Coordinates of C-alpha atoms and ligand atoms in Angstrom, one line a residue:
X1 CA 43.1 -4.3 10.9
X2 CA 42.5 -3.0 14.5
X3 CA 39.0 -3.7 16.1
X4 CA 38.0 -1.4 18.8
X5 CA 34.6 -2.3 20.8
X6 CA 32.2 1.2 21.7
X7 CA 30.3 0.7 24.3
X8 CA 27.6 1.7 22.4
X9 CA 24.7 -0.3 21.5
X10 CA 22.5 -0.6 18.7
X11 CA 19.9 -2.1 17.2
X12 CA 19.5 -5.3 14.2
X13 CA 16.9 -7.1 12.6
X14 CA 17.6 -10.8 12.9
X15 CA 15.4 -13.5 11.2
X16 CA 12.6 -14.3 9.5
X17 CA 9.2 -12.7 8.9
X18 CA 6.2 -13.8 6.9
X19 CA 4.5 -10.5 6.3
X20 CA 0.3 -10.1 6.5
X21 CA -1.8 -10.9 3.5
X22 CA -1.8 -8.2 1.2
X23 CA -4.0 -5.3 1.7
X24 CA -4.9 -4.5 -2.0
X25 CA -5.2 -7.9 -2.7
X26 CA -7.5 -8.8 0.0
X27 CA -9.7 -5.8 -0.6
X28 CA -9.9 -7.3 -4.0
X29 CA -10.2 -10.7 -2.8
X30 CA -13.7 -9.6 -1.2
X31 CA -15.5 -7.4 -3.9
X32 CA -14.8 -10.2 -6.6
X33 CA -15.7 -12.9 -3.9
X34 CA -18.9 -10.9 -3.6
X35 CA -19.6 -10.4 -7.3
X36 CA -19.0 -14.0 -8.3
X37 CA -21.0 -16.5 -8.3
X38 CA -20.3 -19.7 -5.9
X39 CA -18.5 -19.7 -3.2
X40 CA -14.6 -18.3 -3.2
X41 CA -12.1 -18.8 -0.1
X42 CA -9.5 -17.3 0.8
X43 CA -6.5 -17.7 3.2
X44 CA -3.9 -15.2 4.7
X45 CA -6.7 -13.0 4.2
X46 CA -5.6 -9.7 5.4
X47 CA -7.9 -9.2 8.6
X48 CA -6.6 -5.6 9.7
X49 CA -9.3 -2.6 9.9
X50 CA -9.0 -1.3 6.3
X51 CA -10.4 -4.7 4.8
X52 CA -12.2 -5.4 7.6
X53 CA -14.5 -2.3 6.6
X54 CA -14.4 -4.2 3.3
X55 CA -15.8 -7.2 4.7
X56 CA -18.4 -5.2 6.3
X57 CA -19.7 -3.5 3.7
X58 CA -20.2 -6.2 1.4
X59 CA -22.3 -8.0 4.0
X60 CA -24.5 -4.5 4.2
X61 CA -24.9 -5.4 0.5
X62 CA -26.3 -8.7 1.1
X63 CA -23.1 -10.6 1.3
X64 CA -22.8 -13.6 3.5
X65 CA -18.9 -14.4 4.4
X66 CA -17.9 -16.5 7.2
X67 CA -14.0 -17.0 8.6
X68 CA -13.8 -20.4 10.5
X69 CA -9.9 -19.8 11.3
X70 CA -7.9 -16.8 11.5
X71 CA -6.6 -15.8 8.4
X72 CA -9.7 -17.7 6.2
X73 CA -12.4 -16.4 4.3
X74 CA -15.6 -18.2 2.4
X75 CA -17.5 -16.1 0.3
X76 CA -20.9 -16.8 -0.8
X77 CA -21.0 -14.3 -4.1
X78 CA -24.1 -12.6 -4.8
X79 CA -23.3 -12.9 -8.5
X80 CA -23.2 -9.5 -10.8
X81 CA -26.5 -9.0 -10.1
X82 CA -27.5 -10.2 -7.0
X83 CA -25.9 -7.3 -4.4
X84 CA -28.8 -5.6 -2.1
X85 CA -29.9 -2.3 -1.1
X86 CA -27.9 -1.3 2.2
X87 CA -30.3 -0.4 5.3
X88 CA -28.0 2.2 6.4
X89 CA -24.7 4.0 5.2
X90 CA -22.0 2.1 4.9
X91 CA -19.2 3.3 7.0
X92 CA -15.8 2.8 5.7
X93 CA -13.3 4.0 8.2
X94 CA -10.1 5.1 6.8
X95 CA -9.7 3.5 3.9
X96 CA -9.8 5.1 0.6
X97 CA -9.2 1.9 -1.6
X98 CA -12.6 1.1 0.1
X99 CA -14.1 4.0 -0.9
X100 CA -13.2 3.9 -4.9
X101 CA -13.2 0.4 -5.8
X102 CA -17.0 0.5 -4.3
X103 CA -17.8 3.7 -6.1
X104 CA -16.9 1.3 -9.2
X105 CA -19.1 -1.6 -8.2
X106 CA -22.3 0.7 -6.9
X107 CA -21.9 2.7 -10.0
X108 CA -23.1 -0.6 -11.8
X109 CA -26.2 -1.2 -9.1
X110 CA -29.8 0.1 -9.5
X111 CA -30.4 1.0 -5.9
X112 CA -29.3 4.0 -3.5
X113 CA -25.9 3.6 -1.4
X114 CA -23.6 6.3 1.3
X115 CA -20.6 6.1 1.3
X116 CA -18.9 7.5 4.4
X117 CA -15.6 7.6 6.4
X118 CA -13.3 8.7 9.1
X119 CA -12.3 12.3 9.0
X120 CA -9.1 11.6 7.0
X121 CA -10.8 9.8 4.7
X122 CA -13.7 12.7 4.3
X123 CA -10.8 14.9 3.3
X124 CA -9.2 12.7 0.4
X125 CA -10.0 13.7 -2.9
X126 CA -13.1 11.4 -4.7
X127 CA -13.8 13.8 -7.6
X128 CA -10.7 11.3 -9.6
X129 CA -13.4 8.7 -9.3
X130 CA -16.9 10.2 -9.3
X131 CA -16.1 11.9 -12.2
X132 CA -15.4 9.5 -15.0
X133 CA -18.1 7.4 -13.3
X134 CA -21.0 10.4 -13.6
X135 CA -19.2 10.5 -17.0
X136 CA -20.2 6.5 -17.4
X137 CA -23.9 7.3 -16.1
X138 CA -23.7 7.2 -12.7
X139 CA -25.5 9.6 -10.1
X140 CA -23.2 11.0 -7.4
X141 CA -23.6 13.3 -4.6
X142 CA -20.9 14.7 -2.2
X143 CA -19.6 17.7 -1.1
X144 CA -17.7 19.8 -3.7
X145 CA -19.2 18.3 -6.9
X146 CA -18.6 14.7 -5.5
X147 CA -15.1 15.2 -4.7
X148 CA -15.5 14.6 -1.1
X149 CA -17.3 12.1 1.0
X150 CA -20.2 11.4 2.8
X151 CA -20.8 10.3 -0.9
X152 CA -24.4 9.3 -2.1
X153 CA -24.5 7.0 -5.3
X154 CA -27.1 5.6 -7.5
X155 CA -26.1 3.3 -10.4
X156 CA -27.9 2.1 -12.8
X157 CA -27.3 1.8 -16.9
X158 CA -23.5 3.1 -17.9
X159 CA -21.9 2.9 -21.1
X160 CA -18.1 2.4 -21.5
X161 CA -16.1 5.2 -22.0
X162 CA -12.4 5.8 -23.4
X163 CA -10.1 6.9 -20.0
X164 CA -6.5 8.2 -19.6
X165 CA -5.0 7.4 -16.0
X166 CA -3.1 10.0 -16.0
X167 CA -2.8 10.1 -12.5
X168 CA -1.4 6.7 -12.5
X169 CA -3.5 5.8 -10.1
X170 CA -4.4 2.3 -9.6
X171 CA -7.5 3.1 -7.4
X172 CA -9.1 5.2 -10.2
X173 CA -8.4 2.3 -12.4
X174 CA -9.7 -0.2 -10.5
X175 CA -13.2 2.1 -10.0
X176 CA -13.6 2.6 -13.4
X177 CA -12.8 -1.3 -15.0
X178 CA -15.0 -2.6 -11.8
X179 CA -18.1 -0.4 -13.5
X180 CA -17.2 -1.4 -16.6
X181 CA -18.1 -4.7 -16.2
X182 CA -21.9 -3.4 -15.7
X183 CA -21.7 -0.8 -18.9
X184 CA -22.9 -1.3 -22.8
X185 CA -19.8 -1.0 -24.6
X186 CA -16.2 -1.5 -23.9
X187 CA -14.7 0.6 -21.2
X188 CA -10.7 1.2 -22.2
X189 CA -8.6 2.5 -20.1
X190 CA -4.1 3.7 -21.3
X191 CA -1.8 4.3 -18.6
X192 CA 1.2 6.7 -19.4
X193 CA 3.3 5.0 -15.5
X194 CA 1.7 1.7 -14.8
X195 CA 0.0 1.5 -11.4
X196 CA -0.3 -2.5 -9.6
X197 CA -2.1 -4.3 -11.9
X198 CA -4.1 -6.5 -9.5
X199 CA -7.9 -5.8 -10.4
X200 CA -6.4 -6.1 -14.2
X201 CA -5.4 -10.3 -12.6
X202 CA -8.6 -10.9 -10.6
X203 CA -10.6 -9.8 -13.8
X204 CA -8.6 -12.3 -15.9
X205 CA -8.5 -15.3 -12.9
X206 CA -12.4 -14.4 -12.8
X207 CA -12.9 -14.7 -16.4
X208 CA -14.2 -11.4 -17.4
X209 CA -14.7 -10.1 -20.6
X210 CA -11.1 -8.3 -19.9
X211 CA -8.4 -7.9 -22.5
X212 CA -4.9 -5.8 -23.1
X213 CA -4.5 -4.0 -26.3
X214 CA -1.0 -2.5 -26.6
X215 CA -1.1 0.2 -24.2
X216 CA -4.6 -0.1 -23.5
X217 CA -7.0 -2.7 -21.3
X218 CA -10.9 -2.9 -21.5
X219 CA -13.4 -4.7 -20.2
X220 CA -16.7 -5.3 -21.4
X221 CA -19.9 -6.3 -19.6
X222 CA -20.0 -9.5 -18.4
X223 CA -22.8 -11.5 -16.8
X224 CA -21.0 -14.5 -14.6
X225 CA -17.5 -14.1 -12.4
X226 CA -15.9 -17.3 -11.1
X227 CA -15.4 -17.7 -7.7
X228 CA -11.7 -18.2 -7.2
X229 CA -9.3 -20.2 -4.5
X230 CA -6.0 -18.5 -3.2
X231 CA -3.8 -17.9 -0.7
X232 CA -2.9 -14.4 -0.1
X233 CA 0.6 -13.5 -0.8
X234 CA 2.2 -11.1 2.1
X235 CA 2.1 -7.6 1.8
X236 CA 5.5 -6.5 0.5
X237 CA 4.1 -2.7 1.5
X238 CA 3.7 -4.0 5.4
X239 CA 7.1 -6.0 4.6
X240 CA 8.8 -2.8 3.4
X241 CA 9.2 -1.6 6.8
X242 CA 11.0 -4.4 7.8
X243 CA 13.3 -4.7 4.6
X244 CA 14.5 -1.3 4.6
X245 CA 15.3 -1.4 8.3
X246 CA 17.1 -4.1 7.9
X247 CA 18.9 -2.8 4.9
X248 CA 20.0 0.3 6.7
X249 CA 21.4 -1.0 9.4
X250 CA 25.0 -2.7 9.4
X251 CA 24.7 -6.1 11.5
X252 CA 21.1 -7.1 10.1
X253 CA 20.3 -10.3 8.0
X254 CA 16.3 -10.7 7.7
X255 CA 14.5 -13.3 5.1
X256 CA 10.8 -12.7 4.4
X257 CA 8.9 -15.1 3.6
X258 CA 5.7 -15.7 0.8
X259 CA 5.4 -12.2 0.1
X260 CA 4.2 -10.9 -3.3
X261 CA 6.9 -10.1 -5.9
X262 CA 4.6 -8.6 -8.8
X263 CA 6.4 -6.2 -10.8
X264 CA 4.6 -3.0 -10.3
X265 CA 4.5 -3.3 -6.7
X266 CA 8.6 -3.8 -6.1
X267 CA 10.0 -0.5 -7.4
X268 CA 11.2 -0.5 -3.8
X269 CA 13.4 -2.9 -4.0
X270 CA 15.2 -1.5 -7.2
X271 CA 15.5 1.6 -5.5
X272 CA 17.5 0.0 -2.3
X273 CA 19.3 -1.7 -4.3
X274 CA 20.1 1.6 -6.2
X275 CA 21.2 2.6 -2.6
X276 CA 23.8 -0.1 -2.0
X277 CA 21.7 -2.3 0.2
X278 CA 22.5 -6.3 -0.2
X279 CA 19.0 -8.1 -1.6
X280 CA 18.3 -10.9 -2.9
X281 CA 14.9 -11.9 -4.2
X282 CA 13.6 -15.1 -5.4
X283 CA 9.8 -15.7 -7.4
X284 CA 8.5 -19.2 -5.3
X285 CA 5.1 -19.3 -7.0
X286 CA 3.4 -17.6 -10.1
X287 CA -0.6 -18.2 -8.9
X288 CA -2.5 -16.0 -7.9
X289 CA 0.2 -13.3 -8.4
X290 CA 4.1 -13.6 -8.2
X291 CA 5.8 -14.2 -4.9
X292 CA 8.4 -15.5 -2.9
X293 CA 11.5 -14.9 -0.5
X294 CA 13.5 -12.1 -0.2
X295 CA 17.1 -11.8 1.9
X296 CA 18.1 -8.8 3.2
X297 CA 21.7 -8.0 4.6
X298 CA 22.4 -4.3 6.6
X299 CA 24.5 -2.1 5.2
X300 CA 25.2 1.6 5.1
X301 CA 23.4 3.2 2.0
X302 CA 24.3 5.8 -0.2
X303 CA 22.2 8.5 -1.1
X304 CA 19.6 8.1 -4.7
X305 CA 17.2 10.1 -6.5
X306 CA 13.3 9.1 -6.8
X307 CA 12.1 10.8 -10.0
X308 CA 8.2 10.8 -11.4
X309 CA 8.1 7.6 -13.4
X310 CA 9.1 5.0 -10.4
X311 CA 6.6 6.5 -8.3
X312 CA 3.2 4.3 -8.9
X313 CA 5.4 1.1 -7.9
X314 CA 6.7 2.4 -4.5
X315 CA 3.9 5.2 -3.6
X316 CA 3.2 3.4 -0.3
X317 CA 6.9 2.7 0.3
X318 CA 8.2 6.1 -0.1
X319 CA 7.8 7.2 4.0
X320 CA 9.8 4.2 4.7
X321 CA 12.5 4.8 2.2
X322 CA 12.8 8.8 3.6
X323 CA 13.6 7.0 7.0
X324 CA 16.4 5.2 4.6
X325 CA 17.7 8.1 2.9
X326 CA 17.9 10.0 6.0
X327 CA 20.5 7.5 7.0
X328 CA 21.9 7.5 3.5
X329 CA 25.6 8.4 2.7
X330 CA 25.2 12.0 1.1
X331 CA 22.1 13.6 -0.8
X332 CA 19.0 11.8 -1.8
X333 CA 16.1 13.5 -4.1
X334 CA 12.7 12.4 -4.4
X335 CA 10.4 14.2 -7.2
X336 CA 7.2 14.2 -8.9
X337 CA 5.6 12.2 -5.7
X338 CA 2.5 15.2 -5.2
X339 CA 0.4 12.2 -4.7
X340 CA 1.8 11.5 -1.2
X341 CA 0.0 15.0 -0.2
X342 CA -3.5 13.2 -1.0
X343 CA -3.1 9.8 1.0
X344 CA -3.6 9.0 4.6
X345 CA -2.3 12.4 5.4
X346 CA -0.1 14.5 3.4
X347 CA 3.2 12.3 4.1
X348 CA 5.4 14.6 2.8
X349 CA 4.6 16.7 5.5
X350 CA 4.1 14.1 8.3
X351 CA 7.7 12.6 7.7
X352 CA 9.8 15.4 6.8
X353 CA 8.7 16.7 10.4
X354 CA 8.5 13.8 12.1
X355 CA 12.4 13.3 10.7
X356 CA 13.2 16.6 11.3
X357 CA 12.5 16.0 15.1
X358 CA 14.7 13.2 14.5
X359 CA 17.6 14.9 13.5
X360 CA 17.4 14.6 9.8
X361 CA 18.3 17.1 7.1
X362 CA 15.6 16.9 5.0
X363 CA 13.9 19.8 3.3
X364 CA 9.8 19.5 2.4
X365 CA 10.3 20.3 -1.6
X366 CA 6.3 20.7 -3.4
X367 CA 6.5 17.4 -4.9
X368 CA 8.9 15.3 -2.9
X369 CA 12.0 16.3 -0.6
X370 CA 15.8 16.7 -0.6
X371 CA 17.6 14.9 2.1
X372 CA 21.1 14.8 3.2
X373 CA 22.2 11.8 5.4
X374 CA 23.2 11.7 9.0
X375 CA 24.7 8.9 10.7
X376 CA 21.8 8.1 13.0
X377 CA 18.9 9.7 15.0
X378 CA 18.4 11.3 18.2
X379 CA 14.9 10.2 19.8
X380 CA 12.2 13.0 21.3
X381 CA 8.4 13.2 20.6
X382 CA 7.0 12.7 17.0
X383 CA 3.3 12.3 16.0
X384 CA 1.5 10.0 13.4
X385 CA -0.5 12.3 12.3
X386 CA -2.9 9.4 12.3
X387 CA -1.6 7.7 9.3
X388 CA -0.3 3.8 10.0
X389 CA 2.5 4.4 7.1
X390 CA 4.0 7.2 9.0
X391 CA 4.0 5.7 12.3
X392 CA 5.9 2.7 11.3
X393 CA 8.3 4.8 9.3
X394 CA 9.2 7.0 12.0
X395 CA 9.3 3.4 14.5
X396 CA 11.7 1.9 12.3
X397 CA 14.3 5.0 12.8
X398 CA 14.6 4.0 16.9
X399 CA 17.0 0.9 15.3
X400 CA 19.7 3.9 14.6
X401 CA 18.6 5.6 17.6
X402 CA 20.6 5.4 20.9
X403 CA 17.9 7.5 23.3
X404 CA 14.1 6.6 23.7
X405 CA 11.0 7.9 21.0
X406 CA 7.6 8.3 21.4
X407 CA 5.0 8.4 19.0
X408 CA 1.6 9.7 19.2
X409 CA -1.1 7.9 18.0
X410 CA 0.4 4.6 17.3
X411 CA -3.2 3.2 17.4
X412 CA -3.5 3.7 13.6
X413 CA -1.3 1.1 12.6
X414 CA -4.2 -1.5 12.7
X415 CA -4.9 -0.2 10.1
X416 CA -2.9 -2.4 8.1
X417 CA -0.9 -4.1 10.1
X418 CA -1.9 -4.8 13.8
X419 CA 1.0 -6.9 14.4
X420 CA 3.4 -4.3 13.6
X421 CA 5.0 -3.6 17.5
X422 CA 4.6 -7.5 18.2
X423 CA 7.1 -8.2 15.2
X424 CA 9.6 -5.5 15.4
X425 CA 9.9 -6.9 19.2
X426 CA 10.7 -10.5 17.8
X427 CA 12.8 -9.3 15.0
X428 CA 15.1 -6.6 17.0
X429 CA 18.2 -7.8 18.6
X430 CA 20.9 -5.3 20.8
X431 CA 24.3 -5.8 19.6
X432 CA 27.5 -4.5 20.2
X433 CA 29.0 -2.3 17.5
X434 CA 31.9 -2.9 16.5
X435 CA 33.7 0.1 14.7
X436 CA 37.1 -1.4 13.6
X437 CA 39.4 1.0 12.0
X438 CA 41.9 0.6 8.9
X439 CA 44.5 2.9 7.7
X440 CA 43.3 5.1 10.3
X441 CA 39.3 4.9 8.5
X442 CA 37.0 3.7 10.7
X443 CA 34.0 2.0 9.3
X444 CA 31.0 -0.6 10.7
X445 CA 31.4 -3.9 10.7
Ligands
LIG501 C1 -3.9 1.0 -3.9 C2 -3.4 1.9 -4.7 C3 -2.5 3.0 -4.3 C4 -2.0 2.8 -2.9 C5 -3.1 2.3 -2.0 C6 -3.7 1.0 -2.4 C7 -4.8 -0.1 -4.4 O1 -3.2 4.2 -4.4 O2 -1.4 4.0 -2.4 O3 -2.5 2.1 -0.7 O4 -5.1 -1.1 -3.7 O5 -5.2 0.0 -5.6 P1 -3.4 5.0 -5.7 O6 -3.6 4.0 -6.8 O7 -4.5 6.0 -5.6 O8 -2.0 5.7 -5.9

């Protein structure tokens, strides 16, 4: 086998990373906190803007938390009955899991509440949630019937109702078994794809009235939540950026560390498998969800398809894994992800032309896209469009990139994950590729 060294250089992952606290998880984290009564704590509490706006509103409810060291929070819960009447509207910034879980919990309160947001988030679609919660008894003004924020809510007595996610959205879940816990009668709710199940755990570590019937779970009214303990597993969504860099390129070896491994949150990680890449993932700990270690070694990928049902475990994974497929050896299909349209912005959109800048062949399909892989990038001038998830998608492609990228509006990646450029600094190593050629086939080494 003849080894020849290009003078080219490009870029690997190298080491090992212990990802942020989980964003849904601390979101969570905070309203049960607040709703419970005694004080909860927390570490690896995700403290990035989107749960930050969490923490704020909650103390506009009467709340009092207090973080001594970085990553800790105490909670002093209000119990089920004890949140207060905000002074002024409570400003939620960008984040729409924010913006639904509350609509749950102020559904269930007998007082007046505004609900407002950044102008991405005044454009994502509430109607999901204010309408099986008007449905429940709950008073709810917005624009369009409720389906758009500056939202005005006024709770009070609901009643349970019977509900079909058919969206398989975990947000609207979460809304509706949150209000649930304030209604007369069991509120049910039957999943067709299941979404991540982590309000369905805090209601069972908080000892709600909570159970699972077959393909059903309900919750019933319940008067007392326990305050709970936990460290915060890492966010395997802020993680995912990481992993499939470091899958995609040949060279890489990256371990992460503590980060969660629940079930309905790693279709990611089946699907780069799928795609050739070299994983290896252990559970360390079961409490308060799964997690563990994952080992990632770079490799060229192959092309996959993405179809409808293995959407709700990957949704926030799938701008990452278009930068993958991009790469990918031949044709790569994703389908029946229309939800992507309604998030931060519409991601199909924002990555298939931010990769298209790139050099990609990738084609914006109504539901998804149809990509054919290219060996690597060429750099130029992309934009964010504002959404954290895009940015670090399209900052990942500069590892298979020889010339220089810039990205507008980078700014939005505190939203989840402020230490994003600090870590894909300390993690990025130049190498030397070696192309070594056998039989006369060349291939990466
Ligand atoms: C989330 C659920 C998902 C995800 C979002 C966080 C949650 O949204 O995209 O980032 O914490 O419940 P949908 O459930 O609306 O798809």
């Amino acid at each position: 086998m003849q080894t020849i060294v290009l003078p080219q250089e490009t870029d690997v992952l190298k080491g090992s990373f212990l990802p942020p606290g989980d964003k849904s998880i601390s979101h969570r984290a905070v309203m049960f906190g607040a709703l419970s009564e005694g004080t909860s704590f927390y570490s690896h509490f995700l403290e990035a803007e989107d749960c930050l706006h969490t923490v704020r509103a909650f103390q506009s409810l009467g709340v009092s938390m207090e973080s001594e060291n970085a990553g800790e929070l105490r909670i002093k819960g209000a119990g089920m009955n004890g949140l207060k009447a905000p002074e002024k509207e409570l400003y939620l910034g960008n984040s729409g899991t924010t913006m639904r879980l509350m609509l749950g919990i102020l559904a269930g309160q007998r007082f007046q509440a505004v609900l407002s947001g950044d102008p991405s988030l005044s454009s994502r679609p509430m109607g999901r949630v204010t309408r099986p919660l008007k449905q429940m008894g709950a008073q709810i003004k917005g624009r369009d019937h409720g389906n758009f924020a500056p939202l005005t809510i006024r709770g009070g007595r609901l009643r349970g109702i019977d509900f079909e996610n058919d969206l398989a959205s975990a947000q609207v879940k979460s809304a509706i078994l949150l209000a649930g816990l304030f209604a007369e009668g069991p509120t049910r709710i039957k999943e067709w794809i299941p979404s991540r199940d982590h309000t369905e755990r805090f209601l069972e570590g908080a000892g709600a009235s909570f159970r699972r019937e077959g393909e059903w779970i309900s919750v019933e009214r319940t008067e007392r939540l326990q305050a709970l303990e936990a460290e915060i597993p890492g966010d395997i969504s802020a993680a995912a950026f990481f992993i499939a860099g470091a899958a995609m390129t040949p060279g890489s070896e990256l371990t992460v560390e503590k980060v969660c491994l629940n079930p309905t949150r790693t279709g990611f990680l089946e699907v780069l498998k799928k795609m050739g890449a070299s994983i290896q993932s252990a559970v360390t700990q079961e409490v308060p969800e799964p997690f563990g270690t994952i080992h990632i070694r770079g490799g060229r990928l192959r092309g996959t398809r993405i179809t409808k049902k293995e959407i709700p475990s990957l949704i926030d994974e799938l701008p990452i894994l278009m930068t993958a497929a991009a790469l990918a050896e031949g044709e790569s299909l994703i389908s029946g992800a229309e939800e992507l349209r309604v998030k931060e912005t519409d991601r199909i959109h924002s990555m298939v032309t931010g990769l298209k800048t790139l050099g990609a062949n990738i084609e914006e399909l109504p539901d998804g896209c149809l990509i054919r892989g290219v060996e690597r990038f060429r750099g130029g001038r992309v934009r964010s469009f504002g959404d954290h998830r895009t940015a670090m998608s399209l900052a990942i492609a500069t590892l298979m990139m020889k010339d220089e990228l810039t990205i507008e509006d980078i700014a939005c990646v505190a939203t989840s994950f402020p230490s994003f450029f600090d870590e894909f600094r300390r993690l990025k190593q130049k190498i030397k590729k070696r192309i070594s050629s056998n039989e006369g086939k060349s291939r990466n080494m």
